[in-house]
Amino acid sequence: MTEHTHRKMNPLDLPLDCLITIFSYLHDEDLITTSHVCKAWQEAAETPWLWRKMCLQRWGFCNIAGFLSGIDKQSWKSYYMRRALLELKMKTGASGSDYNCQSLRGHNGRISGAAYLAGTSVTSEFWKESSIVCSASKDGTVIAWNVQKAEQLWSSPVQRPLCDIVVDLQSNAVVTVDDRGMVKSWEGSTGQEMASYSTGAPRNTLYACNISDKPVITVGSSNGTLHTLTSPSLAKLSSHVAFDSLTGLDLILSSPDKKWIFTASKNTSVFSPKVFLSESLSSGPEGEGPVSTSLPSSATGCFAAAFVPSHPARVAVVHSGQLSRTKRLCVFDISMKMMKYEEAPFAQQVESFELELPQVSGVLLQARDGNTLVVAAGSQLRVYSLKGALLHSMEDHTQHISSLWVDSFRVVTASRDLSLRVLTWSQDNEKGLRLDSRYHLLGGSHSMSSGFTFVTCDDISIVGSVEGVNGKDVLKAYTFNS
C-alpha cells in the first residue's frame, strides 16, 4: 500500500458539512470552545442552523423562528447567549449583579391592579426594549410606568376610586372601572381618555379578550350581569344576566381557542360556573339570549379556575368538596355537541380529585401546560398533575400567598410576608417535573408595609404591589440584567 493510503484524515481538514454534523451533538459551551481551534472550525461553529437548533430545543415553547430566520448569522447565537445568561441571572437572583430593584411611587392610595401594556417578550429583541406597566389606584388615577427606567410616562386626571384595570394590547389601550361601574378606556401612549360606558352597578370585574378576532372588554357586575363591549370604543355589544341578582360575577376567563367565555361567582356555593359561546355575546338574532351552559352540579361553587393552555377548551375548577370544608378540583372539556335536532354547548368532566389544602378561604390556581396545575392556598404551594398526582409541595412563605404567576420557565409567588419567591421548573429523571426554590425578593420594611398584594411579570422583569401602612401603595420593580 502507498503512504497516501495509510495516512489518517486530519480532523482539521474535514469538510464544512461534516464539521457541522459533528458539532450538532455538542452543547453550547463545547461549541464555543471548538470555535477557537481554527478558522474552519470557527466557521462551522458559527453556523446559524446549529444555534437555531439549540434555541428551539431549549425553548421549544417560544415561537422565535419567524423573528430571527432572515437576519444575519450571528443573531441566533446572540439570542441564545443573551437569553441563557438572562435565565442564569433569574435563577441566581443576586441583587445588583443579576437584577435591579426600584420603587415606583406616584399613587396616593391603594393600588387596585396593574398590567403590562408593553411587556418585553422573548420573541423580540428583549435586550433592546423597555417594559411598560399601567397601574390603577383608589386615588382615582391611572399611571403608566417605564419599568427599566423607573419613570412615570403619564398619569390620568383624578376621578372616582378605580377598582380594576386591564390592557388591550392589540389596540394599545388601557381600560379601567371605578367604584360606581364607570368603565373608561385610555390611549396607551398618551393617557388620553377615549371612551366610557356605565354598567350601572358597583363592584365590577374587567377582562380583555378577543371574539371573532376583534378585541373586546367583558365586564362582570355585582348584579350578576355580563357586559360585552368593543375595545377601545366601549360600544355595547350585549348585556346578559349570568347569575341571580344577589350573586356577583367576579371571575371571567377566555378559552385558548377563544370560542368560550367562562364566568363564575366566588361569593356563593349555590350556582355552578357558566360558559358562554363567545360569538353569541357579540352577535345573534334579536331577542334571543346567548348560547351558554352551566357546568355540571358537581362543580357547584367556584373558588378558582384556569383554562389549560395546550387544549382548545379545557378548564380546571376548584370548588367545594363533598365533605365539609374540603375542596375538590374538577376538569371539564367544553364543546358543541349535537343534542336531538341542533348543536348545543356541552361540558364533560374528564378528571376530578380532592385537594390537600389548608383550611383557608382563598385559593389561587394556574395551569402551566396540558398536564401541570399549580395551586396556592394559605402559605402552601402545590403542583398537581391533571389526574391528581401531587408532584411537588413547598411552604417557603411565613404568611399567606396573595398572588401567583406561572409560565413555562418559572413560578413567582407574592405574599403578605413582604416577599416574592422565585422558583424555576426542572425535570427530574425519577420524579418528573418539579419546582426548585431559587431566591426571594424583599419588598421593603415591615414597619412601613403590610405585604405584597399581587405580582405580574414579563420575560425580564417582575412588578409587585406593596401595601403601605399609610394607605399609599408602592410598586416594586425588579429588572433582570440581560
CSV table of C-alpha atoms in Angstrom, one decimal:
chain,number,residue,atom,x,y,z
A,1,MET,CA,0.0,0.0,0.0
A,2,THR,CA,1.1,3.5,-0.6
A,3,GLU,CA,1.9,6.1,2.0
A,4,HIS,CA,-1.2,8.0,0.9
A,5,THR,CA,-3.5,5.0,1.6
A,6,HIS,CA,-2.2,4.7,5.2
A,7,ARG,CA,-2.5,8.4,6.1
A,8,LYS,CA,-5.3,9.1,8.5
A,9,MET,CA,-7.7,12.0,7.9
A,10,ASN,CA,-6.8,15.1,9.9
A,11,PRO,CA,-9.8,16.4,11.8
A,12,LEU,CA,-8.8,19.9,10.9
A,13,ASP,CA,-9.2,19.0,7.2
A,14,LEU,CA,-12.8,17.7,7.4
A,15,PRO,CA,-15.2,19.4,5.0
A,16,LEU,CA,-17.6,22.1,6.4
A,17,ASP,CA,-20.8,19.9,6.2
A,18,CYS,CA,-19.1,17.1,8.1
A,19,LEU,CA,-18.0,19.5,10.9
A,20,ILE,CA,-21.4,21.0,11.2
A,21,THR,CA,-22.9,17.5,11.5
A,22,ILE,CA,-20.4,16.6,14.2
A,23,PHE,CA,-20.9,19.9,16.0
A,24,SER,CA,-24.6,19.4,16.2
A,25,TYR,CA,-24.1,16.9,19.0
A,26,LEU,CA,-22.2,19.5,21.2
A,27,HIS,CA,-23.6,21.6,24.0
A,28,ASP,CA,-23.3,25.4,23.9
A,29,GLU,CA,-20.0,25.6,26.0
A,30,ASP,CA,-18.3,22.9,23.8
A,31,LEU,CA,-19.5,24.6,20.6
A,32,ILE,CA,-17.9,27.9,21.8
A,33,THR,CA,-14.7,26.1,22.6
A,34,THR,CA,-14.4,24.5,19.2
A,35,SER,CA,-14.8,27.9,17.5
A,36,HIS,CA,-11.3,28.8,18.9
A,37,VAL,CA,-9.5,25.8,17.3
A,38,CYS,CA,-9.0,27.2,13.8
A,39,LYS,CA,-10.7,29.3,11.2
A,40,ALA,CA,-12.5,26.4,9.6
A,41,TRP,CA,-13.9,25.2,12.9
A,42,GLN,CA,-14.9,28.7,13.8
A,43,GLU,CA,-16.9,29.0,10.5
A,44,ALA,CA,-18.7,25.7,11.2
A,45,ALA,CA,-19.4,26.6,14.9
A,46,GLU,CA,-20.9,29.9,13.9
A,47,THR,CA,-23.4,28.2,11.5
A,48,PRO,CA,-26.9,29.7,12.2
A,49,TRP,CA,-28.6,26.3,11.9
A,50,LEU,CA,-26.6,25.0,15.0
A,51,TRP,CA,-27.7,27.9,17.2
A,52,ARG,CA,-31.2,27.8,15.9
A,53,LYS,CA,-31.4,24.1,16.7
A,54,MET,CA,-30.2,24.8,20.3
A,55,CYS,CA,-32.6,27.7,20.7
A,56,LEU,CA,-35.6,25.6,19.7
A,57,GLN,CA,-34.5,22.6,21.7
A,58,ARG,CA,-34.1,24.6,24.9
A,59,TRP,CA,-37.1,27.0,24.4
A,60,GLY,CA,-39.5,25.0,22.3
A,61,PHE,CA,-42.4,26.8,23.8
A,62,CYS,CA,-41.3,30.1,22.2
A,63,ASN,CA,-42.1,30.9,18.6
A,64,ILE,CA,-38.9,32.6,17.7
A,65,ALA,CA,-38.2,31.1,14.3
A,66,GLY,CA,-40.2,33.7,12.4
A,67,PHE,CA,-38.4,36.6,14.1
A,68,LEU,CA,-34.8,35.5,13.5
A,69,SER,CA,-34.9,33.3,10.4
A,70,GLY,CA,-34.0,36.1,7.9
A,71,ILE,CA,-31.4,38.0,9.9
A,72,ASP,CA,-27.6,37.8,9.9
A,73,LYS,CA,-25.9,34.6,11.0
A,74,GLN,CA,-24.8,36.0,14.4
A,75,SER,CA,-28.5,36.6,15.5
A,76,TRP,CA,-29.3,33.0,16.6
A,77,LYS,CA,-26.1,32.7,18.6
A,78,SER,CA,-26.6,36.2,20.1
A,79,TYR,CA,-30.1,35.3,21.1
A,80,TYR,CA,-29.1,32.0,22.7
A,81,MET,CA,-26.2,33.5,24.6
A,82,ARG,CA,-28.2,36.5,25.9
A,83,ARG,CA,-31.3,34.5,26.9
A,84,ALA,CA,-29.2,31.8,28.6
A,85,LEU,CA,-27.4,34.5,30.6
A,86,LEU,CA,-30.7,36.1,31.5
A,87,GLU,CA,-32.1,32.8,32.8
A,88,LEU,CA,-29.0,32.2,34.8
A,89,LYS,CA,-29.4,35.6,36.4
A,90,MET,CA,-33.1,34.9,37.0
A,91,LYS,CA,-32.1,31.7,38.8
A,92,THR,CA,-29.3,33.1,41.0
A,93,GLY,CA,-31.0,36.4,41.8
A,94,ALA,CA,-28.1,38.4,43.3
A,95,SER,CA,-29.2,42.0,43.9
A,96,GLY,CA,-27.1,44.4,41.8
A,97,SER,CA,-25.3,41.9,39.6
A,98,ASP,CA,-28.3,40.0,38.4
A,99,TYR,CA,-31.2,42.4,38.9
A,100,ASN,CA,-32.1,45.9,39.9
A,101,CYS,CA,-34.9,46.8,42.4
A,102,GLN,CA,-36.6,50.1,42.1
A,103,SER,CA,-39.7,51.6,43.7
A,104,LEU,CA,-42.4,53.2,41.5
A,105,ARG,CA,-44.0,55.9,43.7
A,106,GLY,CA,-46.8,58.1,42.5
A,107,HIS,CA,-50.2,56.9,43.8
A,108,ASN,CA,-51.7,58.4,46.9
A,109,GLY,CA,-54.0,55.4,47.7
A,110,ARG,CA,-54.4,51.7,47.4
A,111,ILE,CA,-53.3,50.2,44.1
A,112,SER,CA,-56.2,48.1,42.7
A,113,GLY,CA,-54.4,46.5,39.9
A,114,ALA,CA,-51.6,46.7,37.3
A,115,ALA,CA,-50.9,45.2,33.9
A,116,TYR,CA,-48.2,45.2,31.3
A,117,LEU,CA,-49.1,47.5,28.3
A,118,ALA,CA,-45.8,46.7,26.6
A,119,GLY,CA,-44.3,43.6,28.1
A,120,THR,CA,-40.8,42.6,27.0
A,121,SER,CA,-41.1,39.3,25.2
A,122,VAL,CA,-38.6,36.6,24.4
A,123,THR,CA,-40.0,36.6,20.8
A,124,SER,CA,-38.4,40.0,20.3
A,125,GLU,CA,-35.0,41.6,20.9
A,126,PHE,CA,-35.8,41.8,24.6
A,127,TRP,CA,-32.4,43.3,25.5
A,128,LYS,CA,-33.2,46.4,23.4
A,129,GLU,CA,-36.8,47.1,24.6
A,130,SER,CA,-38.4,48.5,27.7
A,131,SER,CA,-41.4,47.2,29.7
A,132,ILE,CA,-44.4,49.5,30.3
A,133,VAL,CA,-46.7,48.8,33.2
A,134,CYS,CA,-50.0,50.7,33.9
A,135,SER,CA,-51.5,50.8,37.4
A,136,ALA,CA,-54.8,51.9,38.7
A,137,SER,CA,-55.5,53.2,42.2
A,138,LYS,CA,-58.2,54.0,44.7
A,139,ASP,CA,-56.9,57.6,44.5
A,140,GLY,CA,-58.7,57.8,41.1
A,141,THR,CA,-55.6,57.8,38.8
A,142,VAL,CA,-54.1,55.6,36.1
A,143,ILE,CA,-50.3,55.8,35.8
A,144,ALA,CA,-48.1,54.4,33.0
A,145,TRP,CA,-44.5,53.5,34.0
A,146,ASN,CA,-41.3,52.7,32.2
A,147,VAL,CA,-40.2,49.7,34.3
A,148,GLN,CA,-36.5,49.7,33.4
A,149,LYS,CA,-36.1,53.5,34.0
A,150,ALA,CA,-38.5,53.6,36.9
A,151,GLU,CA,-40.1,56.7,35.4
A,152,GLN,CA,-43.7,57.9,35.1
A,153,LEU,CA,-44.8,58.2,31.4
A,154,TRP,CA,-48.2,59.7,32.0
A,155,SER,CA,-50.9,60.0,34.6
A,156,SER,CA,-54.7,60.4,34.1
A,157,PRO,CA,-56.8,63.1,35.7
A,158,VAL,CA,-58.1,62.3,39.2
A,159,GLN,CA,-61.6,60.7,39.1
A,160,ARG,CA,-63.6,58.3,41.3
A,161,PRO,CA,-61.7,55.4,43.0
A,162,LEU,CA,-60.6,52.8,40.5
A,163,CYS,CA,-61.3,49.1,41.2
A,164,ASP,CA,-59.9,47.2,38.3
A,165,ILE,CA,-57.6,47.6,35.2
A,166,VAL,CA,-56.9,45.6,32.0
A,167,VAL,CA,-55.0,46.3,28.8
A,168,ASP,CA,-55.9,45.8,25.2
A,169,LEU,CA,-52.5,45.1,23.6
A,170,GLN,CA,-54.0,44.9,20.1
A,171,SER,CA,-55.3,48.5,20.3
A,172,ASN,CA,-52.7,49.8,22.7
A,173,ALA,CA,-55.4,50.8,25.2
A,174,VAL,CA,-55.9,50.8,28.9
A,175,VAL,CA,-59.3,50.1,30.4
A,176,THR,CA,-60.4,50.8,34.0
A,177,VAL,CA,-63.6,50.7,36.0
A,178,ASP,CA,-64.4,52.8,39.1
A,179,ASP,CA,-66.4,52.1,42.2
A,180,ARG,CA,-69.7,53.1,40.6
A,181,GLY,CA,-69.3,51.0,37.5
A,182,MET,CA,-68.0,53.6,35.0
A,183,VAL,CA,-65.8,51.9,32.5
A,184,LYS,CA,-63.2,54.1,30.7
A,185,SER,CA,-60.6,53.5,28.0
A,186,TRP,CA,-57.3,55.4,27.8
A,187,GLU,CA,-54.9,55.7,24.9
A,188,GLY,CA,-51.8,53.7,25.9
A,189,SER,CA,-49.2,56.1,24.6
A,190,THR,CA,-50.6,59.4,25.9
A,191,GLY,CA,-53.1,58.6,28.6
A,192,GLN,CA,-55.8,60.5,26.7
A,193,GLU,CA,-59.4,59.4,27.6
A,194,MET,CA,-61.0,57.6,24.6
A,195,ALA,CA,-64.5,56.4,25.6
A,196,SER,CA,-66.7,55.5,28.6
A,197,TYR,CA,-69.6,53.1,29.5
A,198,SER,CA,-71.6,52.7,32.6
A,199,THR,CA,-72.6,49.3,33.9
A,200,GLY,CA,-75.0,50.9,36.5
A,201,ALA,CA,-73.7,48.7,39.2
A,202,PRO,CA,-70.8,48.8,41.7
A,203,ARG,CA,-68.1,46.1,42.2
A,204,ASN,CA,-67.2,45.2,38.6
A,205,THR,CA,-64.5,42.8,37.2
A,206,LEU,CA,-62.8,43.5,33.9
A,207,TYR,CA,-61.4,41.0,31.4
A,208,ALA,CA,-59.8,41.7,28.0
A,209,CYS,CA,-60.1,39.1,25.2
A,210,ASN,CA,-60.9,38.5,21.5
A,211,ILE,CA,-64.1,37.5,19.9
A,212,SER,CA,-64.1,36.7,16.2
A,213,ASP,CA,-60.5,38.1,16.1
A,214,LYS,CA,-61.7,41.5,17.4
A,215,PRO,CA,-60.7,42.9,20.8
A,216,VAL,CA,-63.5,43.2,23.4
A,217,ILE,CA,-63.8,44.0,27.1
A,218,THR,CA,-66.1,41.8,29.2
A,219,VAL,CA,-67.4,43.3,32.5
A,220,GLY,CA,-68.8,41.2,35.3
A,221,SER,CA,-71.0,43.2,37.6
A,222,SER,CA,-72.2,42.7,41.2
A,223,ASN,CA,-75.8,42.1,40.0
A,224,GLY,CA,-74.6,39.1,38.0
A,225,THR,CA,-74.7,40.7,34.6
A,226,LEU,CA,-72.1,40.1,31.9
A,227,HIS,CA,-71.5,43.1,29.7
A,228,THR,CA,-69.6,42.7,26.4
A,229,LEU,CA,-68.1,45.9,24.9
A,230,THR,CA,-66.0,46.7,21.9
A,231,SER,CA,-62.4,47.9,22.6
A,232,PRO,CA,-61.3,50.6,22.8
A,233,SER,CA,-64.6,52.4,21.8
A,234,LEU,CA,-66.6,50.7,24.6
A,235,ALA,CA,-69.7,50.3,22.4
A,236,LYS,CA,-72.1,47.8,24.0
A,237,LEU,CA,-72.4,44.5,22.1
A,238,SER,CA,-74.6,42.8,24.7
A,239,SER,CA,-75.6,42.6,28.3
A,240,HIS,CA,-76.8,39.3,29.8
A,241,VAL,CA,-77.7,38.1,33.3
A,242,ALA,CA,-75.4,35.2,34.1
A,243,PHE,CA,-76.4,34.7,37.7
A,244,ASP,CA,-79.0,35.7,40.2
A,245,SER,CA,-79.0,39.4,41.1
A,246,LEU,CA,-77.8,38.7,44.6
A,247,THR,CA,-74.7,37.0,43.2
A,248,GLY,CA,-71.8,39.0,41.8
A,249,LEU,CA,-69.9,37.9,38.7
A,250,ASP,CA,-66.3,38.3,39.6
A,251,LEU,CA,-64.4,35.7,37.6
A,252,ILE,CA,-64.1,35.8,33.8
A,253,LEU,CA,-61.8,33.7,31.5
A,254,SER,CA,-61.4,33.1,27.8
A,255,SER,CA,-60.6,29.6,26.4
A,256,PRO,CA,-57.4,29.1,24.4
A,257,ASP,CA,-59.4,28.6,21.2
A,258,LYS,CA,-61.3,31.9,22.0
A,259,LYS,CA,-64.6,30.2,21.5
A,260,TRP,CA,-65.8,30.2,25.1
A,261,ILE,CA,-66.1,32.7,27.9
A,262,PHE,CA,-66.1,31.2,31.4
A,263,THR,CA,-67.9,33.1,34.1
A,264,ALA,CA,-68.3,32.4,37.8
A,265,SER,CA,-69.1,33.9,41.2
A,266,LYS,CA,-66.6,33.3,44.0
A,267,ASN,CA,-69.1,34.6,46.6
A,268,THR,CA,-71.6,31.7,46.6
A,269,SER,CA,-71.8,27.9,46.8
A,270,VAL,CA,-75.2,27.9,45.2
A,271,PHE,CA,-74.5,28.4,41.5
A,272,SER,CA,-72.3,26.5,39.1
A,273,PRO,CA,-70.0,28.4,36.7
A,274,LYS,CA,-71.5,29.2,33.4
A,275,VAL,CA,-69.8,29.1,29.9
A,276,PHE,CA,-70.9,31.3,27.0
A,277,LEU,CA,-70.2,30.7,23.3
A,278,SER,CA,-68.2,33.8,22.5
A,279,GLU,CA,-69.7,34.6,19.2
A,280,SER,CA,-73.2,34.7,20.7
A,281,LEU,CA,-72.1,37.5,23.0
A,282,SER,CA,-71.4,39.8,20.1
A,283,SER,CA,-74.0,38.7,17.5
A,284,GLY,CA,-77.1,36.7,17.1
A,285,PRO,CA,-80.9,37.1,16.4
A,286,GLU,CA,-82.6,39.9,18.1
A,287,GLY,CA,-84.4,38.9,21.2
A,288,GLU,CA,-82.5,35.6,21.6
A,289,GLY,CA,-80.2,35.1,24.5
A,290,PRO,CA,-76.6,34.0,24.2
A,291,VAL,CA,-75.6,30.3,23.8
A,292,SER,CA,-74.5,29.1,27.2
A,293,THR,CA,-74.4,26.1,29.5
A,294,SER,CA,-73.7,25.6,33.2
A,295,LEU,CA,-71.1,23.2,34.4
A,296,PRO,CA,-72.5,20.0,36.0
A,297,SER,CA,-73.8,20.3,39.5
A,298,SER,CA,-70.7,18.5,40.8
A,299,ALA,CA,-68.9,21.9,40.3
A,300,THR,CA,-71.3,24.0,42.4
A,301,GLY,CA,-69.4,27.0,43.8
A,302,CYS,CA,-66.1,28.2,42.5
A,303,PHE,CA,-63.0,29.3,44.4
A,304,ALA,CA,-60.7,29.5,41.4
A,305,ALA,CA,-60.5,28.4,37.7
A,306,ALA,CA,-57.9,28.3,34.9
A,307,PHE,CA,-58.0,27.1,31.3
A,308,VAL,CA,-55.4,24.5,30.3
A,309,PRO,CA,-53.1,26.2,27.7
A,310,SER,CA,-52.5,23.2,25.4
A,311,HIS,CA,-56.2,22.3,24.9
A,312,PRO,CA,-58.8,24.2,22.9
A,313,ALA,CA,-61.3,24.5,25.8
A,314,ARG,CA,-60.3,22.5,28.9
A,315,VAL,CA,-60.9,24.3,32.2
A,316,ALA,CA,-59.9,23.3,35.7
A,317,VAL,CA,-62.2,24.5,38.6
A,318,VAL,CA,-61.6,24.4,42.3
A,319,HIS,CA,-64.9,24.1,44.1
A,320,SER,CA,-66.4,22.8,47.4
A,321,GLY,CA,-65.8,19.2,48.1
A,322,GLN,CA,-68.3,16.5,49.2
A,323,LEU,CA,-67.1,16.6,52.8
A,324,SER,CA,-67.5,19.8,54.9
A,325,ARG,CA,-64.7,22.4,54.4
A,326,THR,CA,-62.9,20.3,51.8
A,327,LYS,CA,-62.0,21.4,48.2
A,328,ARG,CA,-62.1,19.5,45.0
A,329,LEU,CA,-60.6,20.1,41.6
A,330,CYS,CA,-62.6,19.1,38.5
A,331,VAL,CA,-61.5,19.4,34.9
A,332,PHE,CA,-64.0,19.9,32.1
A,333,ASP,CA,-63.9,19.8,28.3
A,334,ILE,CA,-66.2,22.4,26.7
A,335,SER,CA,-67.5,21.8,23.1
A,336,MET,CA,-70.6,21.9,20.9
A,337,LYS,CA,-72.4,18.6,20.7
A,338,MET,CA,-75.5,17.5,18.7
A,339,MET,CA,-78.5,17.4,21.1
A,340,LYS,CA,-81.6,16.0,19.3
A,341,TYR,CA,-82.0,18.3,16.4
A,342,GLU,CA,-79.4,21.0,17.0
A,343,GLU,CA,-76.0,21.7,18.3
A,344,ALA,CA,-75.7,22.9,21.9
A,345,PRO,CA,-72.8,23.6,24.3
A,346,PHE,CA,-71.7,20.6,26.4
A,347,ALA,CA,-69.4,20.4,29.4
A,348,GLN,CA,-67.9,16.9,30.0
A,349,GLN,CA,-66.0,16.2,33.2
A,350,VAL,CA,-62.7,14.4,32.4
A,351,GLU,CA,-60.9,14.5,35.8
A,352,SER,CA,-61.8,15.0,39.4
A,353,PHE,CA,-59.8,14.7,42.7
A,354,GLU,CA,-59.7,16.1,46.2
A,355,LEU,CA,-57.1,18.8,47.0
A,356,GLU,CA,-54.8,18.5,50.0
A,357,LEU,CA,-55.1,22.2,51.1
A,358,PRO,CA,-55.1,24.1,54.4
A,359,GLN,CA,-58.4,25.3,55.7
A,360,VAL,CA,-58.3,28.8,54.3
A,361,SER,CA,-60.9,30.7,52.2
A,362,GLY,CA,-58.7,32.0,49.3
A,363,VAL,CA,-57.3,29.6,46.6
A,364,LEU,CA,-55.2,30.5,43.6
A,365,LEU,CA,-55.0,28.3,40.5
A,366,GLN,CA,-52.8,28.5,37.4
A,367,ALA,CA,-52.1,25.9,34.6
A,368,ARG,CA,-48.5,25.6,33.3
A,369,ASP,CA,-49.2,23.2,30.5
A,370,GLY,CA,-51.6,20.3,29.5
A,371,ASN,CA,-50.7,18.2,32.5
A,372,THR,CA,-49.5,20.6,35.2
A,373,LEU,CA,-51.6,22.6,37.6
A,374,VAL,CA,-50.2,25.0,40.3
A,375,VAL,CA,-52.4,25.6,43.4
A,376,ALA,CA,-51.7,28.1,46.2
A,377,ALA,CA,-53.6,28.3,49.5
A,378,GLY,CA,-52.5,29.9,52.7
A,379,SER,CA,-48.7,29.8,52.7
A,380,GLN,CA,-48.6,26.5,50.7
A,381,LEU,CA,-47.8,26.0,47.1
A,382,ARG,CA,-48.6,22.6,45.4
A,383,VAL,CA,-48.1,21.2,41.9
A,384,TYR,CA,-50.6,18.6,40.7
A,385,SER,CA,-50.8,16.5,37.5
A,386,LEU,CA,-54.1,16.7,35.7
A,387,LYS,CA,-55.0,13.3,37.2
A,388,GLY,CA,-54.4,14.5,40.7
A,389,ALA,CA,-50.9,13.2,41.5
A,390,LEU,CA,-49.1,15.5,43.9
A,391,LEU,CA,-45.9,16.4,42.0
A,392,HIS,CA,-44.4,18.9,44.4
A,393,SER,CA,-45.2,20.8,47.6
A,394,MET,CA,-43.5,23.6,49.4
A,395,GLU,CA,-44.1,26.2,52.1
A,396,ASP,CA,-41.5,28.9,51.8
A,397,HIS,CA,-43.7,31.8,52.9
A,398,THR,CA,-44.4,32.6,56.5
A,399,GLN,CA,-47.8,34.3,55.6
A,400,HIS,CA,-50.4,33.6,53.0
A,401,ILE,CA,-49.7,33.8,49.3
A,402,SER,CA,-51.7,36.7,47.8
A,403,SER,CA,-50.8,36.4,44.1
A,404,LEU,CA,-49.4,33.8,41.8
A,405,TRP,CA,-47.6,34.0,38.4
A,406,VAL,CA,-46.9,30.8,36.4
A,407,ASP,CA,-45.2,30.4,33.0
A,408,SER,CA,-43.1,27.7,31.3
A,409,PHE,CA,-39.9,28.8,33.0
A,410,ARG,CA,-40.8,29.9,36.5
A,411,VAL,CA,-43.3,30.4,39.2
A,412,VAL,CA,-43.4,33.7,41.2
A,413,THR,CA,-45.4,33.9,44.4
A,414,ALA,CA,-46.3,37.2,46.3
A,415,SER,CA,-47.1,37.0,50.0
A,416,ARG,CA,-48.2,39.1,52.9
A,417,ASP,CA,-44.8,38.3,54.5
A,418,LEU,CA,-43.5,41.1,52.2
A,419,SER,CA,-41.5,38.8,49.9
A,420,LEU,CA,-41.7,37.4,46.4
A,421,ARG,CA,-40.4,33.8,45.9
A,422,VAL,CA,-39.0,32.8,42.6
A,423,LEU,CA,-39.0,29.2,41.6
A,424,THR,CA,-37.9,27.6,38.3
A,425,TRP,CA,-39.1,24.4,36.6
A,426,SER,CA,-36.8,21.4,36.2
A,427,GLN,CA,-37.0,17.9,35.0
A,428,ASP,CA,-36.2,15.1,37.5
A,429,ASN,CA,-35.4,11.8,35.8
A,430,GLU,CA,-37.2,9.8,38.5
A,431,LYS,CA,-39.9,12.2,39.7
A,432,GLY,CA,-40.6,14.1,36.6
A,433,LEU,CA,-41.4,17.8,36.6
A,434,ARG,CA,-40.6,19.7,39.8
A,435,LEU,CA,-40.0,23.2,41.1
A,436,ASP,CA,-36.7,24.4,42.5
A,437,SER,CA,-36.8,27.3,45.0
A,438,ARG,CA,-34.2,29.8,43.9
A,439,TYR,CA,-34.4,33.0,46.0
A,440,HIS,CA,-36.7,35.6,47.4
A,441,LEU,CA,-37.1,39.3,46.7
A,442,LEU,CA,-37.9,41.6,49.6
A,443,GLY,CA,-40.5,44.3,49.3
A,444,GLY,CA,-39.3,46.8,52.0
A,445,SER,CA,-39.8,47.4,55.7
A,446,HIS,CA,-42.5,45.6,57.7
A,447,SER,CA,-42.9,48.8,59.8
A,448,MET,CA,-43.9,50.7,56.6
A,449,SER,CA,-45.7,47.9,54.6
A,450,SER,CA,-48.3,45.2,55.1
A,451,GLY,CA,-47.0,42.9,52.4
A,452,PHE,CA,-47.5,42.2,48.7
A,453,THR,CA,-51.0,42.2,47.3
A,454,PHE,CA,-50.3,41.0,43.7
A,455,VAL,CA,-47.5,40.3,41.2
A,456,THR,CA,-47.2,40.3,37.5
A,457,CYS,CA,-44.3,39.5,35.1
A,458,ASP,CA,-42.9,39.7,31.6
A,459,ASP,CA,-39.8,37.9,30.4
A,460,ILE,CA,-37.2,40.2,32.0
A,461,SER,CA,-39.0,41.9,34.9
A,462,ILE,CA,-41.2,41.4,37.9
A,463,VAL,CA,-43.6,44.0,39.3
A,464,GLY,CA,-45.4,43.6,42.6
A,465,SER,CA,-47.6,45.9,44.6
A,466,VAL,CA,-46.8,46.6,48.2
A,467,GLU,CA,-49.5,47.7,50.6
A,468,GLY,CA,-48.4,50.7,52.6
A,469,VAL,CA,-49.5,51.1,56.2
A,470,ASN,CA,-50.1,54.8,55.5
A,471,GLY,CA,-52.6,54.0,52.8
A,472,LYS,CA,-50.2,54.7,49.9
A,473,ASP,CA,-49.2,51.6,48.0
A,474,VAL,CA,-46.0,51.3,46.0
A,475,LEU,CA,-45.0,49.2,43.0
A,476,LYS,CA,-41.7,47.3,43.4
A,477,ALA,CA,-40.0,46.7,40.0
A,478,TYR,CA,-37.3,44.0,39.7
A,479,THR,CA,-35.5,44.2,36.3
A,480,PHE,CA,-33.1,41.4,35.4
A,481,ASN,CA,-29.8,42.4,33.6
A,482,SER,CA,-29.6,40.8,30.2
